Short mmCIF file of C-alpha atoms (C1' of nucleotides) in Angstrom, two decimals:
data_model
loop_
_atom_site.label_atom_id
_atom_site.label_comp_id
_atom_site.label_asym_id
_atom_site.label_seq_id
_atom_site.Cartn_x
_atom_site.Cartn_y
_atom_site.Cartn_z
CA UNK J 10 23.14 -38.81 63.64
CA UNK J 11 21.05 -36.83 61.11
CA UNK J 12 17.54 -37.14 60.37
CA UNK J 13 15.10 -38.45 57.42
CA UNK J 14 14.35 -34.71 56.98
CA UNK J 15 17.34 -34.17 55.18
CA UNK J 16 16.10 -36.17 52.37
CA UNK J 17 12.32 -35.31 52.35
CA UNK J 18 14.34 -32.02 50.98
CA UNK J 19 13.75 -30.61 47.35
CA UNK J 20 15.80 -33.48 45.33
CA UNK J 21 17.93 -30.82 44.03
CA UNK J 22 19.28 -29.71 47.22
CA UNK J 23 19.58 -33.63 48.20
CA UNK J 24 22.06 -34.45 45.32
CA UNK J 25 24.18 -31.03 45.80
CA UNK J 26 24.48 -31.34 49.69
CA UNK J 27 25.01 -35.32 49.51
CA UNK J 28 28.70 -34.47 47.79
CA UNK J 29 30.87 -35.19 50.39
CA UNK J 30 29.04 -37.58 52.32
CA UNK J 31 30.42 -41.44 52.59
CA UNK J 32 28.52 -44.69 51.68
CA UNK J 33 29.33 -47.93 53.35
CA UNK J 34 28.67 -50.80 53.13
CA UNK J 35 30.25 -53.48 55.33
CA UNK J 36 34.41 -52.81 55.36
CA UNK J 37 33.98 -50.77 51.69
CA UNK J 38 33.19 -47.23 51.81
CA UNK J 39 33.84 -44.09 49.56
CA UNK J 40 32.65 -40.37 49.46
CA UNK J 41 30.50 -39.24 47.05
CA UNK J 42 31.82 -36.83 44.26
CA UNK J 43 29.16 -36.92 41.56
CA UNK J 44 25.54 -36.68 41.94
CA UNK J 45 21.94 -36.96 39.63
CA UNK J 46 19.01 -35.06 40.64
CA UNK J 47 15.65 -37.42 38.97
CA UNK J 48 12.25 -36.27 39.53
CA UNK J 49 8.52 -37.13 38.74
CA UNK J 50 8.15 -34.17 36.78
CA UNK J 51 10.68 -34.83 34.26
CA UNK J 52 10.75 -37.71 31.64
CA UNK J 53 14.24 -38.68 32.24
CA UNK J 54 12.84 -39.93 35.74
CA UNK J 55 11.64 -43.81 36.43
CA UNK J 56 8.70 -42.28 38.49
CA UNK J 57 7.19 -39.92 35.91
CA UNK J 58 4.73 -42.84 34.58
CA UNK J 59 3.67 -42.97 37.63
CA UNK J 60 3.44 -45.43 40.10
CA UNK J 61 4.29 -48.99 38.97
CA UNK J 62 5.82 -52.01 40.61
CA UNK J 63 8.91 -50.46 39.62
CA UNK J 64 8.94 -47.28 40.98
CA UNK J 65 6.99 -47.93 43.80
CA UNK J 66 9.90 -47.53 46.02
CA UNK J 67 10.72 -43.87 44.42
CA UNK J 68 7.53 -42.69 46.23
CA UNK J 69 8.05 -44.50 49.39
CA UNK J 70 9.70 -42.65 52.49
CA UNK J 71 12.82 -40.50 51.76
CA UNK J 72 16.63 -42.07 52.83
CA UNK J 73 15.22 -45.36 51.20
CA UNK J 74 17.88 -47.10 48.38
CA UNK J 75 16.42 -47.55 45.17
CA UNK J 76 18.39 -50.33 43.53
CA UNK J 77 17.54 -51.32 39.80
CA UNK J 78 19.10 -53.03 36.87
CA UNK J 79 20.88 -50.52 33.73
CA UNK J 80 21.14 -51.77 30.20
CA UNK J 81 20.42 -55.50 31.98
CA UNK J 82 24.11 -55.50 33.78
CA UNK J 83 24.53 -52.78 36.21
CA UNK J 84 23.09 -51.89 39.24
CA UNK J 85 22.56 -48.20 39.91
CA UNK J 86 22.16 -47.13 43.46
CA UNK J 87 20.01 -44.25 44.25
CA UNK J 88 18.83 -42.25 47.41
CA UNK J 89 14.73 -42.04 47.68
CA UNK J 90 14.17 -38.25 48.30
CA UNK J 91 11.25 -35.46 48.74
CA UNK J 92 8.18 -36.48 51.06
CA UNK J 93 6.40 -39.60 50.58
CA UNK J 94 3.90 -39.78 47.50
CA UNK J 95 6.60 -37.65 45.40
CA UNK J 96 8.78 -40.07 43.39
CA UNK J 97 12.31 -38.11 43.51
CA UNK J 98 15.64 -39.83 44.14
CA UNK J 99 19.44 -39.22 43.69
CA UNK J 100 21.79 -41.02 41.64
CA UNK J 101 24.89 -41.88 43.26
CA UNK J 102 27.59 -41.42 39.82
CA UNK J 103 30.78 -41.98 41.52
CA UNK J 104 32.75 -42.19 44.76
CA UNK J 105 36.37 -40.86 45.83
CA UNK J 106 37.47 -44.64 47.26
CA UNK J 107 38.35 -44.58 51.27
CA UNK J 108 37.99 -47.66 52.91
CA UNK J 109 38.51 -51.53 51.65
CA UNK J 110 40.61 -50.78 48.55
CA UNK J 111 41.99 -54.02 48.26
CA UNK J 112 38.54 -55.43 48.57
CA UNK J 113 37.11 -53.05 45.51
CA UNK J 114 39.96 -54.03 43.47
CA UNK J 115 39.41 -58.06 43.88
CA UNK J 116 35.30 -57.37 43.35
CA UNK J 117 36.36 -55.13 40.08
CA UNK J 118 39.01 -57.01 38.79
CA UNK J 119 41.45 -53.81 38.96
CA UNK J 120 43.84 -51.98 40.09
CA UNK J 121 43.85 -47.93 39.62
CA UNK J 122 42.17 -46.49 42.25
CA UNK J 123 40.95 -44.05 39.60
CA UNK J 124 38.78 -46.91 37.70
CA UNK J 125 37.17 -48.47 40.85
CA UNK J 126 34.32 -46.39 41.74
CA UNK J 127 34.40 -44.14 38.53
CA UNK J 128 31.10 -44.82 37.70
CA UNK J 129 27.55 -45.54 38.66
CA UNK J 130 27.40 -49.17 38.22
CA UNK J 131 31.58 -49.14 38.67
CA UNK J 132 30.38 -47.97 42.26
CA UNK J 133 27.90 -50.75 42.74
CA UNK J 134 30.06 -53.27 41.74
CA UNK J 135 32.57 -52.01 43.82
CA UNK J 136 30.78 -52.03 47.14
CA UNK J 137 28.81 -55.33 46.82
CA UNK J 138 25.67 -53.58 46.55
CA UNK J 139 22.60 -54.95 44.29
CA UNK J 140 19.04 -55.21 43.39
CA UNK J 141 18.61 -57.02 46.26
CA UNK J 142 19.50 -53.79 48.63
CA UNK J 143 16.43 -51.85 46.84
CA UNK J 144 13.92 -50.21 49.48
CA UNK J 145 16.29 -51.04 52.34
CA UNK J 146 17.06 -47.96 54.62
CA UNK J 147 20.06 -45.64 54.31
CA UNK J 148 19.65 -43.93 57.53
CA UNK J 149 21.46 -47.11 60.07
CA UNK J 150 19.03 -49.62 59.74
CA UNK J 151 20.27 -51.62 56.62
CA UNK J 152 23.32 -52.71 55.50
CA UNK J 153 24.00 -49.82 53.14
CA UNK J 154 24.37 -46.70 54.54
CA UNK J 155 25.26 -43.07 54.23
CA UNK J 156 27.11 -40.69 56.74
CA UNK J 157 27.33 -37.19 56.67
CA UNK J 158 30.70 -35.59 55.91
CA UNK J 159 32.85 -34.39 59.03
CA UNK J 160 33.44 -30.86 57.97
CA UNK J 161 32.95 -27.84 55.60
CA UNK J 162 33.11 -28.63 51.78
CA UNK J 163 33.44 -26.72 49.10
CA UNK J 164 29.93 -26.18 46.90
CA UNK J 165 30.21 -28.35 44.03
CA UNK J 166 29.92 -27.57 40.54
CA UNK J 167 26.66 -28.66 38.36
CA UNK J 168 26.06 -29.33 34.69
CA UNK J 169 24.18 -31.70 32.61
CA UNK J 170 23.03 -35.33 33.17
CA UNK J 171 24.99 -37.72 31.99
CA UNK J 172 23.99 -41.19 29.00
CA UNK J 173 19.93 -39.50 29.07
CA UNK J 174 18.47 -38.72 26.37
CA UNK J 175 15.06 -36.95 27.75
CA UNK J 176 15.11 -34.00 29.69
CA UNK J 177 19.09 -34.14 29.10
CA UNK J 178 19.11 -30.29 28.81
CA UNK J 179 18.47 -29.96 33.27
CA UNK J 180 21.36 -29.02 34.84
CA UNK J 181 20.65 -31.73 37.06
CA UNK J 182 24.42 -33.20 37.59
CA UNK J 183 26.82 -32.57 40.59
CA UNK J 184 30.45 -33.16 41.17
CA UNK J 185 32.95 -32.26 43.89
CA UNK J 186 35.41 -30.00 42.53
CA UNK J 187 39.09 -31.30 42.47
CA UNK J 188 38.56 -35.65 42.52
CA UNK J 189 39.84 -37.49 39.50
CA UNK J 190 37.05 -40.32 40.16
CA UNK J 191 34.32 -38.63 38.06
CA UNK J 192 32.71 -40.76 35.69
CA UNK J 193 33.10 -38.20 32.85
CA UNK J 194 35.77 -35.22 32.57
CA UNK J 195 33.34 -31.65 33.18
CA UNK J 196 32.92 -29.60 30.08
CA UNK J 197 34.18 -26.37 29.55
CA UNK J 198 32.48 -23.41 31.48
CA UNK J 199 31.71 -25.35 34.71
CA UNK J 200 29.13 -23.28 36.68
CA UNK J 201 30.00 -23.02 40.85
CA UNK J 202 26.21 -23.68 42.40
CA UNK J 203 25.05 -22.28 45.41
CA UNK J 204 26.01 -21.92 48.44
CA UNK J 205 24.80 -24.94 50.57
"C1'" DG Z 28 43.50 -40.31 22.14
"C1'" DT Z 29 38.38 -41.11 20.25
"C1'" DA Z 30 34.78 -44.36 18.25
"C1'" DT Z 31 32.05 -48.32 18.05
"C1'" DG Z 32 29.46 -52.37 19.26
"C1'" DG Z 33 28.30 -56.29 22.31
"C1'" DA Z 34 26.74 -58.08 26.70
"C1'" DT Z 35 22.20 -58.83 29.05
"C1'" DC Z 36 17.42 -58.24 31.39
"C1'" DT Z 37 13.56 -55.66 33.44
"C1'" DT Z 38 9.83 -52.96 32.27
"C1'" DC Z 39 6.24 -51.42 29.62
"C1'" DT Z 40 3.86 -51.40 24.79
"C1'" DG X 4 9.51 -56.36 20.77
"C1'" DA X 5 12.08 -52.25 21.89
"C1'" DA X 6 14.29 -49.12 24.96
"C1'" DG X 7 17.44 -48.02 28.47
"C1'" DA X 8 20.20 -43.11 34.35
"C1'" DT X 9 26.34 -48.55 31.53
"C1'" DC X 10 30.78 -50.69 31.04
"C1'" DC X 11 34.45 -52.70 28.57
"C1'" DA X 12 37.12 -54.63 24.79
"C1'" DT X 13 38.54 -53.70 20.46
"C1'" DA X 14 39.66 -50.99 16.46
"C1'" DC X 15 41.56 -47.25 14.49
"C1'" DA X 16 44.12 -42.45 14.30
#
DNA sequence: GTATGGATCTTCT
DNA sequence: GAAGATCCATACA
């Protein structure tokens, strides 16, 4: 078990240590392999107008989901981070698919493995999670969860944000090194981050 | 292989 | 009324 701690973290050390982990939810579960750091103090982040009845949940307690709706069709599926009263999360970008293939590829309507979870709102789609799952916990409690990975990984590699187009210059992106399920090829001179 | 535009809806102005 | 942390089909090279 692992504690709520881990996510009332700096939301940049969230989204690099939460490559690796797995999210499940009910017989579908993947690892994470690409990561988005958002916080208050930057525009590209929900929660830097401040507290609304959208982004409520952003400053709630950390290892909350915050579910909302992308260009009207997509859920995107984040991770509530930092202490309470700081609106931080993680976007979860894309998973390396593990468990409940043939489920994913019914929900997606698709077969490579490579196109199921290749995305942030692929990902959602994928595991039957929506706007409906927003402010329920990550930690056990809800039906969405995350667990931590079994054993050392290798740091991942971090670059820009991805389809932003304020604050688009923060470094603020995370992917494992190695999975083919990214939701966008790195660009040249990929930087190695620190050790976790 | 890259480029473009449509779908669709919540939130805030 | 416009913008947006996207995806996919289609068109072209």
């Amino acid at each position: 078990m692992f504690d709520r701690d881990f996510f009332a973290r700096p939301v940049l050390d969230v989204a690099r240590d939460l490559v690796g982990w797995t999210v499940r939810h009910g017989d579908t579960a993947g690892l994470i392999v690409e990561t988005e750091a958002y916080h208050q103090d930057e525009a590209a982040c929900h929660a830097h107008v401040g507290v609304t009845a959208r982004t409520s949940t952003l400053f709630g307690p950390p290892g909350l989901a915050y579910v909302y709706r992308s260009y009207g069709i997509h859920a995107l599926l984040n991770v509530v981070c930092e202490p309470e009263d700081v609106g931080a999360a993680v976007l979860i970008r894309a998973l390396d698919p593990s468990d409940g293939l043939d489920l994913m590829r019914a929900r997606r309507r698709l077969d490579r493995e490579q196109d199921l979870c290749s995305g942030p709102g692929k990902l959602t789609q994928a595991l039957d999670v929506g706007l409906h799952h927003n402010e329920t916990d990550l930690l056990g409690a809800g039906p969405v969860r995350l667990e931590p990975p079994q054993g050392p990984l290798p740091a991942p590699v971090a670059g820009p944000r991805i389809g932003i187009t304020k604050a688009a210059e923060l470094p603020w992106r995370f992917c494992a090194t190695g999975s083919r399920n990214v939701s966008k090829p790195w660009p040249p001179g990929l930087r190695e981050t620190l050790p976790r």
